[in-house]
Amino acid sequence: MFYIEKVMKERGLSKTRLGFMAQIHPATIGKLLAGHIPPYPNYRRRLSEALGVPEDMLFKRVDETQPAR
């Protein structure tokens, strides 16, 4: 699981809601999370700003049992 997925789950955010917040199409967010497209800098920046999470944390693998910071 990526850190971004943990944050989304803990905050109750859907891909649609996050897409609205970050101005990224929900299908693109799904492709990013599935690893079908790389997390380009533009996507990382917008997601980071929308979630208030450092860019370098977004796509790090994390343990699902530990809470997000």
mmCIF file with all atom_site columns, N, CA and C in Angstrom:
data_model
loop_
_atom_site.group_PDB
_atom_site.id
_atom_site.type_symbol
_atom_site.label_atom_id
_atom_site.label_alt_id
_atom_site.label_comp_id
_atom_site.label_asym_id
_atom_site.label_entity_id
_atom_site.label_seq_id
_atom_site.pdbx_PDB_ins_code
_atom_site.Cartn_x
_atom_site.Cartn_y
_atom_site.Cartn_z
_atom_site.occupancy
_atom_site.B_iso_or_equiv
_atom_site.pdbx_formal_charge
_atom_site.auth_seq_id
_atom_site.auth_comp_id
_atom_site.auth_asym_id
_atom_site.auth_atom_id
_atom_site.pdbx_PDB_model_num
ATOM 1   N N  . MET A 1 1  ? 0.854   -1.176 0.000   1.00 0.00 ? 1  MET A N  1
ATOM 2   C CA . MET A 1 1  ? 0.000   0.000  0.000   1.00 0.00 ? 1  MET A CA 1
ATOM 3   C C  . MET A 1 1  ? 0.899   1.237  0.000   1.00 0.00 ? 1  MET A C  1
ATOM 4   N N  . PHE A 1 2  ? 0.529   2.214  -0.806  1.00 0.00 ? 2  PHE A N  1
ATOM 5   C CA . PHE A 1 2  ? 1.238   3.493  -0.817  1.00 0.00 ? 2  PHE A CA 1
ATOM 6   C C  . PHE A 1 2  ? 0.723   4.382  0.318   1.00 0.00 ? 2  PHE A C  1
ATOM 7   N N  . TYR A 1 3  ? 1.571   5.284  0.778   1.00 0.00 ? 3  TYR A N  1
ATOM 8   C CA . TYR A 1 3  ? 1.199   6.214  1.842   1.00 0.00 ? 3  TYR A CA 1
ATOM 9   C C  . TYR A 1 3  ? -0.047  7.016  1.450   1.00 0.00 ? 3  TYR A C  1
ATOM 10  N N  . ILE A 1 4  ? -0.139  7.433  0.195   1.00 0.00 ? 4  ILE A N  1
ATOM 11  C CA . ILE A 1 4  ? -1.295  8.217  -0.260  1.00 0.00 ? 4  ILE A CA 1
ATOM 12  C C  . ILE A 1 4  ? -2.593  7.429  -0.053  1.00 0.00 ? 4  ILE A C  1
ATOM 13  N N  . GLU A 1 5  ? -2.553  6.123  -0.274  1.00 0.00 ? 5  GLU A N  1
ATOM 14  C CA . GLU A 1 5  ? -3.750  5.298  -0.088  1.00 0.00 ? 5  GLU A CA 1
ATOM 15  C C  . GLU A 1 5  ? -4.148  5.237  1.385   1.00 0.00 ? 5  GLU A C  1
ATOM 16  N N  . LYS A 1 6  ? -3.155  5.158  2.257   1.00 0.00 ? 6  LYS A N  1
ATOM 17  C CA . LYS A 1 6  ? -3.421  5.134  3.698   1.00 0.00 ? 6  LYS A CA 1
ATOM 18  C C  . LYS A 1 6  ? -4.075  6.441  4.134   1.00 0.00 ? 6  LYS A C  1
ATOM 19  N N  . VAL A 1 7  ? -3.550  7.562  3.635   1.00 0.00 ? 7  VAL A N  1
ATOM 20  C CA . VAL A 1 7  ? -4.112  8.875  3.973   1.00 0.00 ? 7  VAL A CA 1
ATOM 21  C C  . VAL A 1 7  ? -5.548  8.972  3.464   1.00 0.00 ? 7  VAL A C  1
ATOM 22  N N  . MET A 1 8  ? -5.770  8.542  2.229   1.00 0.00 ? 8  MET A N  1
ATOM 23  C CA . MET A 1 8  ? -7.121  8.577  1.666   1.00 0.00 ? 8  MET A CA 1
ATOM 24  C C  . MET A 1 8  ? -8.085  7.757  2.517   1.00 0.00 ? 8  MET A C  1
ATOM 25  N N  . LYS A 1 9  ? -7.660  6.563  2.902   1.00 0.00 ? 9  LYS A N  1
ATOM 26  C CA . LYS A 1 9  ? -8.514  5.677  3.696   1.00 0.00 ? 9  LYS A CA 1
ATOM 27  C C  . LYS A 1 9  ? -8.837  6.303  5.050   1.00 0.00 ? 9  LYS A C  1
ATOM 28  N N  . GLU A 1 10 ? -7.815  6.827  5.720   1.00 0.00 ? 10 GLU A N  1
ATOM 29  C CA . GLU A 1 10 ? -8.022  7.411  7.049   1.00 0.00 ? 10 GLU A CA 1
ATOM 30  C C  . GLU A 1 10 ? -8.894  8.659  7.009   1.00 0.00 ? 10 GLU A C  1
ATOM 31  N N  . ARG A 1 11 ? -8.826  9.398  5.907   1.00 0.00 ? 11 ARG A N  1
ATOM 32  C CA . ARG A 1 11 ? -9.622  10.625 5.789   1.00 0.00 ? 11 ARG A CA 1
ATOM 33  C C  . ARG A 1 11 ? -10.958 10.387 5.097   1.00 0.00 ? 11 ARG A C  1
ATOM 34  N N  . GLY A 1 12 ? -11.201 9.164  4.659   1.00 0.00 ? 12 GLY A N  1
ATOM 35  C CA . GLY A 1 12 ? -12.449 8.840  3.984   1.00 0.00 ? 12 GLY A CA 1
ATOM 36  C C  . GLY A 1 12 ? -12.575 9.485  2.616   1.00 0.00 ? 12 GLY A C  1
ATOM 37  N N  . LEU A 1 13 ? -11.444 9.627  1.922   1.00 0.00 ? 13 LEU A N  1
ATOM 38  C CA . LEU A 1 13 ? -11.452 10.281 0.612   1.00 0.00 ? 13 LEU A CA 1
ATOM 39  C C  . LEU A 1 13 ? -11.544 9.259  -0.512  1.00 0.00 ? 13 LEU A C  1
ATOM 40  N N  . SER A 1 14 ? -12.459 9.487  -1.420  1.00 0.00 ? 14 SER A N  1
ATOM 41  C CA . SER A 1 14 ? -12.553 8.662  -2.620  1.00 0.00 ? 14 SER A CA 1
ATOM 42  C C  . SER A 1 14 ? -11.608 9.230  -3.676  1.00 0.00 ? 14 SER A C  1
ATOM 43  N N  . LYS A 1 15 ? -11.382 8.462  -4.733  1.00 0.00 ? 15 LYS A N  1
ATOM 44  C CA . LYS A 1 15 ? -10.573 8.970  -5.851  1.00 0.00 ? 15 LYS A CA 1
ATOM 45  C C  . LYS A 1 15 ? -11.257 10.181 -6.482  1.00 0.00 ? 15 LYS A C  1
ATOM 46  N N  . THR A 1 16 ? -12.573 10.162 -6.508  1.00 0.00 ? 16 THR A N  1
ATOM 47  C CA . THR A 1 16 ? -13.321 11.283 -7.075  1.00 0.00 ? 16 THR A CA 1
ATOM 48  C C  . THR A 1 16 ? -13.108 12.549 -6.261  1.00 0.00 ? 16 THR A C  1
ATOM 49  N N  . ARG A 1 17 ? -13.220 12.425 -4.941  1.00 0.00 ? 17 ARG A N  1
ATOM 50  C CA . ARG A 1 17 ? -13.045 13.603 -4.075  1.00 0.00 ? 17 ARG A CA 1
ATOM 51  C C  . ARG A 1 17 ? -11.607 14.115 -4.136  1.00 0.00 ? 17 ARG A C  1
ATOM 52  N N  . LEU A 1 18 ? -10.638 13.211 -4.060  1.00 0.00 ? 18 LEU A N  1
ATOM 53  C CA . LEU A 1 18 ? -9.239  13.623 -4.148  1.00 0.00 ? 18 LEU A CA 1
ATOM 54  C C  . LEU A 1 18 ? -8.954  14.246 -5.510  1.00 0.00 ? 18 LEU A C  1
ATOM 55  N N  . GLY A 1 19 ? -9.532  13.677 -6.549  1.00 0.00 ? 19 GLY A N  1
ATOM 56  C CA . GLY A 1 19 ? -9.357  14.240 -7.886  1.00 0.00 ? 19 GLY A CA 1
ATOM 57  C C  . GLY A 1 19 ? -9.865  15.666 -7.965  1.00 0.00 ? 19 GLY A C  1
ATOM 58  N N  . PHE A 1 20 ? -11.005 15.919 -7.341  1.00 0.00 ? 20 PHE A N  1
ATOM 59  C CA . PHE A 1 20 ? -11.550 17.275 -7.310  1.00 0.00 ? 20 PHE A CA 1
ATOM 60  C C  . PHE A 1 20 ? -10.606 18.206 -6.554  1.00 0.00 ? 20 PHE A C  1
ATOM 61  N N  . MET A 1 21 ? -10.122 17.742 -5.409  1.00 0.00 ? 21 MET A N  1
ATOM 62  C CA . MET A 1 21 ? -9.233  18.562 -4.582  1.00 0.00 ? 21 MET A CA 1
ATOM 63  C C  . MET A 1 21 ? -7.912  18.873 -5.298  1.00 0.00 ? 21 MET A C  1
ATOM 64  N N  . ALA A 1 22 ? -7.381  17.889 -6.029  1.00 0.00 ? 22 ALA A N  1
ATOM 65  C CA . ALA A 1 22 ? -6.075  18.036 -6.675  1.00 0.00 ? 22 ALA A CA 1
ATOM 66  C C  . ALA A 1 22 ? -6.176  18.424 -8.147  1.00 0.00 ? 22 ALA A C  1
ATOM 67  N N  . GLN A 1 23 ? -7.389  18.518 -8.663  1.00 0.00 ? 23 GLN A N  1
ATOM 68  C CA . GLN A 1 23 ? -7.625  18.816 -10.073 1.00 0.00 ? 23 GLN A CA 1
ATOM 69  C C  . GLN A 1 23 ? -6.945  17.790 -10.985 1.00 0.00 ? 23 GLN A C  1
ATOM 70  N N  . ILE A 1 24 ? -7.161  16.516 -10.628 1.00 0.00 ? 24 ILE A N  1
ATOM 71  C CA . ILE A 1 24 ? -6.668  15.380 -11.408 1.00 0.00 ? 24 ILE A CA 1
ATOM 72  C C  . ILE A 1 24 ? -7.856  14.450 -11.624 1.00 0.00 ? 24 ILE A C  1
ATOM 73  N N  . HIS A 1 25 ? -8.033  13.959 -12.830 1.00 0.00 ? 25 HIS A N  1
ATOM 74  C CA . HIS A 1 25 ? -9.159  13.074 -13.131 1.00 0.00 ? 25 HIS A CA 1
ATOM 75  C C  . HIS A 1 25 ? -9.087  11.829 -12.240 1.00 0.00 ? 25 HIS A C  1
ATOM 76  N N  . PRO A 1 26 ? -10.217 11.401 -11.677 1.00 0.00 ? 26 PRO A N  1
ATOM 77  C CA . PRO A 1 26 ? -10.230 10.220 -10.804 1.00 0.00 ? 26 PRO A CA 1
ATOM 78  C C  . PRO A 1 26 ? -9.648  8.964  -11.466 1.00 0.00 ? 26 PRO A C  1
ATOM 79  N N  . ALA A 1 27 ? -9.859  8.801  -12.766 1.00 0.00 ? 27 ALA A N  1
ATOM 80  C CA . ALA A 1 27 ? -9.290  7.641  -13.466 1.00 0.00 ? 27 ALA A CA 1
ATOM 81  C C  . ALA A 1 27 ? -7.764  7.700  -13.459 1.00 0.00 ? 27 ALA A C  1
ATOM 82  N N  . THR A 1 28 ? -7.218  8.900  -13.550 1.00 0.00 ? 28 THR A N  1
ATOM 83  C CA . THR A 1 28 ? -5.765  9.067  -13.499 1.00 0.00 ? 28 THR A CA 1
ATOM 84  C C  . THR A 1 28 ? -5.251  8.707  -12.113 1.00 0.00 ? 28 THR A C  1
ATOM 85  N N  . ILE A 1 29 ? -5.973  9.097  -11.086 1.00 0.00 ? 29 ILE A N  1
ATOM 86  C CA . ILE A 1 29 ? -5.570  8.736  -9.720  1.00 0.00 ? 29 ILE A CA 1
ATOM 87  C C  . ILE A 1 29 ? -5.585  7.215  -9.574  1.00 0.00 ? 29 ILE A C  1
ATOM 88  N N  . GLY A 1 30 ? -6.599  6.573  -10.113 1.00 0.00 ? 30 GLY A N  1
ATOM 89  C CA . GLY A 1 30 ? -6.659  5.111  -10.079 1.00 0.00 ? 30 GLY A CA 1
ATOM 90  C C  . GLY A 1 30 ? -5.468  4.476  -10.774 1.00 0.00 ? 30 GLY A C  1
ATOM 91  N N  . LYS A 1 31 ? -5.072  5.029  -11.908 1.00 0.00 ? 31 LYS A N  1
ATOM 92  C CA . LYS A 1 31 ? -3.916  4.506  -12.646 1.00 0.00 ? 31 LYS A CA 1
ATOM 93  C C  . LYS A 1 31 ? -2.619  4.733  -11.877 1.00 0.00 ? 31 LYS A C  1
ATOM 94  N N  . LEU A 1 32 ? -2.510  5.876  -11.208 1.00 0.00 ? 32 LEU A N  1
ATOM 95  C CA . LEU A 1 32 ? -1.328  6.148  -10.382 1.00 0.00 ? 32 LEU A CA 1
ATOM 96  C C  . LEU A 1 32 ? -1.236  5.138  -9.241  1.00 0.00 ? 32 LEU A C  1
ATOM 97  N N  . LEU A 1 33 ? -2.343  4.906  -8.553  1.00 0.00 ? 33 LEU A N  1
ATOM 98  C CA . LEU A 1 33 ? -2.366  3.991  -7.415  1.00 0.00 ? 33 LEU A CA 1
ATOM 99  C C  . LEU A 1 33 ? -2.111  2.548  -7.836  1.00 0.00 ? 33 LEU A C  1
ATOM 100 N N  . ALA A 1 34 ? -2.536  2.197  -9.037  1.00 0.00 ? 34 ALA A N  1
ATOM 101 C CA . ALA A 1 34 ? -2.336  0.837  -9.543  1.00 0.00 ? 34 ALA A CA 1
ATOM 102 C C  . ALA A 1 34 ? -0.948  0.650  -10.150 1.00 0.00 ? 34 ALA A C  1
ATOM 103 N N  . GLY A 1 35 ? -0.207  1.744  -10.318 1.00 0.00 ? 35 GLY A N  1
ATOM 104 C CA . GLY A 1 35 ? 1.123   1.660  -10.907 1.00 0.00 ? 35 GLY A CA 1
ATOM 105 C C  . GLY A 1 35 ? 1.125   1.583  -12.421 1.00 0.00 ? 35 GLY A C  1
ATOM 106 N N  . HIS A 1 36 ? 0.003   1.932  -13.048 1.00 0.00 ? 36 HIS A N  1
ATOM 107 C CA . HIS A 1 36 ? -0.089  1.880  -14.504 1.00 0.00 ? 36 HIS A CA 1
ATOM 108 C C  . HIS A 1 36 ? 0.562   3.082  -15.175 1.00 0.00 ? 36 HIS A C  1
ATOM 109 N N  . ILE A 1 37 ? 0.663   4.186  -14.447 1.00 0.00 ? 37 ILE A N  1
ATOM 110 C CA . ILE A 1 37 ? 1.389   5.357  -14.939 1.00 0.00 ? 37 ILE A CA 1
ATOM 111 C C  . ILE A 1 37 ? 2.291   5.849  -13.805 1.00 0.00 ? 37 ILE A C  1
ATOM 112 N N  . PRO A 1 38 ? 3.427   6.447  -14.153 1.00 0.00 ? 38 PRO A N  1
ATOM 113 C CA . PRO A 1 38 ? 4.333   6.930  -13.100 1.00 0.00 ? 38 PRO A CA 1
ATOM 114 C C  . PRO A 1 38 ? 3.803   8.195  -12.437 1.00 0.00 ? 38 PRO A C  1
ATOM 115 N N  . PRO A 1 39 ? 4.161   8.402  -11.178 1.00 0.00 ? 39 PRO A N  1
ATOM 116 C CA . PRO A 1 39 ? 3.736   9.626  -10.476 1.00 0.00 ? 39 PRO A CA 1
ATOM 117 C C  . PRO A 1 39 ? 4.605   10.813 -10.903 1.00 0.00 ? 39 PRO A C  1
ATOM 118 N N  . TYR A 1 40 ? 4.265   11.379 -12.035 1.00 0.00 ? 40 TYR A N  1
ATOM 119 C CA . TYR A 1 40 ? 5.016   12.513 -12.574 1.00 0.00 ? 40 TYR A CA 1
ATOM 120 C C  . TYR A 1 40 ? 5.033   13.664 -11.572 1.00 0.00 ? 40 TYR A C  1
ATOM 121 N N  . PRO A 1 41 ? 6.065   14.517 -11.630 1.00 0.00 ? 41 PRO A N  1
ATOM 122 C CA . PRO A 1 41 ? 6.185   15.631 -10.677 1.00 0.00 ? 41 PRO A CA 1
ATOM 123 C C  . PRO A 1 41 ? 4.927   16.497 -10.567 1.00 0.00 ? 41 PRO A C  1
ATOM 124 N N  . ASN A 1 42 ? 4.269   16.752 -11.687 1.00 0.00 ? 42 ASN A N  1
ATOM 125 C CA . ASN A 1 42 ? 3.065   17.583 -11.665 1.00 0.00 ? 42 ASN A CA 1
ATOM 126 C C  . ASN A 1 42 ? 1.961   16.937 -10.822 1.00 0.00 ? 42 ASN A C  1
ATOM 127 N N  . TYR A 1 43 ? 1.785   15.624 -10.978 1.00 0.00 ? 43 TYR A N  1
ATOM 128 C CA . TYR A 1 43 ? 0.785   14.909 -10.185 1.00 0.00 ? 43 TYR A CA 1
ATOM 129 C C  . TYR A 1 43 ? 1.174   14.907 -8.712  1.00 0.00 ? 43 TYR A C  1
ATOM 130 N N  . ARG A 1 44 ? 2.443   14.606 -8.424  1.00 0.00 ? 44 ARG A N  1
ATOM 131 C CA . ARG A 1 44 ? 2.896   14.574 -7.024  1.00 0.00 ? 44 ARG A CA 1
ATOM 132 C C  . ARG A 1 44 ? 2.688   15.925 -6.353  1.00 0.00 ? 44 ARG A C  1
ATOM 133 N N  . ARG A 1 45 ? 3.004   17.001 -7.053  1.00 0.00 ? 45 ARG A N  1
ATOM 134 C CA . ARG A 1 45 ? 2.858   18.341 -6.481  1.00 0.00 ? 45 ARG A CA 1
ATOM 135 C C  . ARG A 1 45 ? 1.405   18.624 -6.137  1.00 0.00 ? 45 ARG A C  1
ATOM 136 N N  . ARG A 1 46 ? 0.503   18.355 -7.079  1.00 0.00 ? 46 ARG A N  1
ATOM 137 C CA . ARG A 1 46 ? -0.916  18.645 -6.844  1.00 0.00 ? 46 ARG A CA 1
ATOM 138 C C  . ARG A 1 46 ? -1.505  17.780 -5.731  1.00 0.00 ? 46 ARG A C  1
ATOM 139 N N  . LEU A 1 47 ? -1.127  16.514 -5.702  1.00 0.00 ? 47 LEU A N  1
ATOM 140 C CA . LEU A 1 47 ? -1.619  15.623 -4.644  1.00 0.00 ? 47 LEU A CA 1
ATOM 141 C C  . LEU A 1 47 ? -1.062  16.036 -3.290  1.00 0.00 ? 47 LEU A C  1
ATOM 142 N N  . SER A 1 48 ? 0.194   16.406 -3.262  1.00 0.00 ? 48 SER A N  1
ATOM 143 C CA . SER A 1 48 ? 0.832   16.860 -2.030  1.00 0.00 ? 48 SER A CA 1
ATOM 144 C C  . SER A 1 48 ? 0.136   18.090 -1.469  1.00 0.00 ? 48 SER A C  1
ATOM 145 N N  . GLU A 1 49 ? -0.141  19.046 -2.336  1.00 0.00 ? 49 GLU A N  1
ATOM 146 C CA . GLU A 1 49 ? -0.822  20.272 -1.905  1.00 0.00 ? 49 GLU A CA 1
ATOM 147 C C  . GLU A 1 49 ? -2.238  19.978 -1.422  1.00 0.00 ? 49 GLU A C  1
ATOM 148 N N  . ALA A 1 50 ? -2.941  19.100 -2.121  1.00 0.00 ? 50 ALA A N  1
ATOM 149 C CA . ALA A 1 50 ? -4.327  18.787 -1.754  1.00 0.00 ? 50 ALA A CA 1
ATOM 150 C C  . ALA A 1 50 ? -4.411  18.067 -0.408  1.00 0.00 ? 50 ALA A C  1
ATOM 151 N N  . LEU A 1 51 ? -3.439  17.208 -0.127  1.00 0.00 ? 51 LEU A N  1
ATOM 152 C CA . LEU A 1 51 ? -3.478  16.408 1.100   1.00 0.00 ? 51 LEU A CA 1
ATOM 153 C C  . LEU A 1 51 ? -2.653  16.991 2.240   1.00 0.00 ? 51 LEU A C  1
ATOM 154 N N  . GLY A 1 52 ? -1.782  17.940 1.919   1.00 0.00 ? 52 GLY A N  1
ATOM 155 C CA . GLY A 1 52 ? -0.907  18.489 2.953   1.00 0.00 ? 52 GLY A CA 1
ATOM 156 C C  . GLY A 1 52 ? 0.134   17.480 3.411   1.00 0.00 ? 52 GLY A C  1
ATOM 157 N N  . VAL A 1 53 ? 0.598   16.667 2.468   1.00 0.00 ? 53 VAL A N  1
ATOM 158 C CA . VAL A 1 53 ? 1.575   15.611 2.736   1.00 0.00 ? 53 VAL A CA 1
ATOM 159 C C  . VAL A 1 53 ? 2.806   15.877 1.869   1.00 0.00 ? 53 VAL A C  1
ATOM 160 N N  . PRO A 1 54 ? 4.023   15.670 2.401   1.00 0.00 ? 54 PRO A N  1
ATOM 161 C CA . PRO A 1 54 ? 5.220   15.878 1.581   1.00 0.00 ? 54 PRO A CA 1
ATOM 162 C C  . PRO A 1 54 ? 5.217   14.992 0.330   1.00 0.00 ? 54 PRO A C  1
ATOM 163 N N  . GLU A 1 55 ? 5.645   15.567 -0.783  1.00 0.00 ? 55 GLU A N  1
ATOM 164 C CA . GLU A 1 55 ? 5.673   14.831 -2.054  1.00 0.00 ? 55 GLU A CA 1
ATOM 165 C C  . GLU A 1 55 ? 6.427   13.518 -1.957  1.00 0.00 ? 55 GLU A C  1
ATOM 166 N N  . ASP A 1 56 ? 7.553   13.536 -1.263  1.00 0.00 ? 56 ASP A N  1
ATOM 167 C CA . ASP A 1 56 ? 8.386   12.333 -1.208  1.00 0.00 ? 56 ASP A CA 1
ATOM 168 C C  . ASP A 1 56 ? 7.749   11.197 -0.409  1.00 0.00 ? 56 ASP A C  1
ATOM 169 N N  . MET A 1 57 ? 6.690   11.476 0.330   1.00 0.00 ? 57 MET A N  1
ATOM 170 C CA . MET A 1 57 ? 6.000   10.440 1.113   1.00 0.00 ? 57 MET A CA 1
ATOM 171 C C  . MET A 1 57 ? 4.872   9.766  0.332   1.00 0.00 ? 57 MET A C  1
ATOM 172 N N  . LEU A 1 58 ? 4.284   10.456 -0.622  1.00 0.00 ? 58 LEU A N  1
ATOM 173 C CA . LEU A 1 58 ? 3.062   9.996  -1.279  1.00 0.00 ? 58 LEU A CA 1
ATOM 174 C C  . LEU A 1 58 ? 3.112   8.567  -1.799  1.00 0.00 ? 58 LEU A C  1
ATOM 175 N N  . PHE A 1 59 ? 4.175   8.223  -2.510  1.00 0.00 ? 59 PHE A N  1
ATOM 176 C CA . PHE A 1 59 ? 4.226   6.922  -3.166  1.00 0.00 ? 59 PHE A CA 1
ATOM 177 C C  . PHE A 1 59 ? 5.232   5.969  -2.527  1.00 0.00 ? 59 PHE A C  1
ATOM 178 N N  . LYS A 1 60 ? 5.482   6.178  -1.235  1.00 0.00 ? 60 LYS A N  1
ATOM 179 C CA . LYS A 1 60 ? 6.305   5.225  -0.481  1.00 0.00 ? 60 LYS A CA 1
ATOM 180 C C  . LYS A 1 60 ? 5.409   4.088  -0.014  1.00 0.00 ? 60 LYS A C  1
ATOM 181 N N  . ARG A 1 61 ? 5.965   2.891  -0.004  1.00 0.00 ? 61 ARG A N  1
ATOM 182 C CA . ARG A 1 61 ? 5.238   1.727  0.510   1.00 0.00 ? 61 ARG A CA 1
ATOM 183 C C  . ARG A 1 61 ? 5.189   1.817  2.027   1.00 0.00 ? 61 ARG A C  1
ATOM 184 N N  . VAL A 1 62 ? 4.022   1.526  2.597   1.00 0.00 ? 62 VAL A N  1
ATOM 185 C CA . VAL A 1 62 ? 3.848   1.604  4.046   1.00 0.00 ? 62 VAL A CA 1
ATOM 186 C C  . VAL A 1 62 ? 3.132   0.368  4.570   1.00 0.00 ? 62 VAL A C  1
ATOM 187 N N  . ASP A 1 63 ? 3.240   0.175  5.867   1.00 0.00 ? 63 ASP A N  1
ATOM 188 C CA . ASP A 1 63 ? 2.546   -0.896 6.575   1.00 0.00 ? 63 ASP A CA 1
ATOM 189 C C  . ASP A 1 63 ? 1.104   -0.442 6.809   1.00 0.00 ? 63 ASP A C  1
ATOM 190 N N  . GLU A 1 64 ? 0.161   -1.249 6.418   1.00 0.00 ? 64 GLU A N  1
ATOM 191 C CA . GLU A 1 64 ? -1.252  -0.880 6.535   1.00 0.00 ? 64 GLU A CA 1
ATOM 192 C C  . GLU A 1 64 ? -1.715  -0.742 7.979   1.00 0.00 ? 64 GLU A C  1
ATOM 193 N N  . THR A 1 65 ? -1.000  -1.346 8.915   1.00 0.00 ? 65 THR A N  1
ATOM 194 C CA . THR A 1 65 ? -1.454  -1.326 10.304  1.00 0.00 ? 65 THR A CA 1
ATOM 195 C C  . THR A 1 65 ? -1.019  -0.080 11.061  1.00 0.00 ? 65 THR A C  1
ATOM 196 N N  . GLN A 1 66 ? -0.064  0.670  10.528  1.00 0.00 ? 66 GLN A N  1
ATOM 197 C CA . GLN A 1 66 ? 0.421   1.879  11.191  1.00 0.00 ? 66 GLN A CA 1
ATOM 198 C C  . GLN A 1 66 ? -0.388  3.085  10.723  1.00 0.00 ? 66 GLN A C  1
ATOM 199 N N  . PRO A 1 67 ? -0.790  3.977  11.635  1.00 0.00 ? 67 PRO A N  1
ATOM 200 C CA . PRO A 1 67 ? -1.547  5.165  11.218  1.00 0.00 ? 67 PRO A CA 1
ATOM 201 C C  . PRO A 1 67 ? -0.675  6.143  10.436  1.00 0.00 ? 67 PRO A C  1
ATOM 202 N N  . ALA A 1 68 ? -1.293  6.883  9.533   1.00 0.00 ? 68 ALA A N  1
ATOM 203 C CA . ALA A 1 68 ? -0.590  7.926  8.780   1.00 0.00 ? 68 ALA A CA 1
ATOM 204 C C  . ALA A 1 68 ? -0.326  9.098  9.710   1.00 0.00 ? 68 ALA A C  1
ATOM 205 N N  . ARG A 1 69 ? 0.741   9.837  9.431   1.00 0.00 ? 69 ARG A N  1
ATOM 206 C CA . ARG A 1 69 ? 1.068   11.010 10.261  1.00 0.00 ? 69 ARG A CA 1
ATOM 207 C C  . ARG A 1 69 ? 0.430   12.248 9.711   1.00 0.00 ? 69 ARG A C  1
#
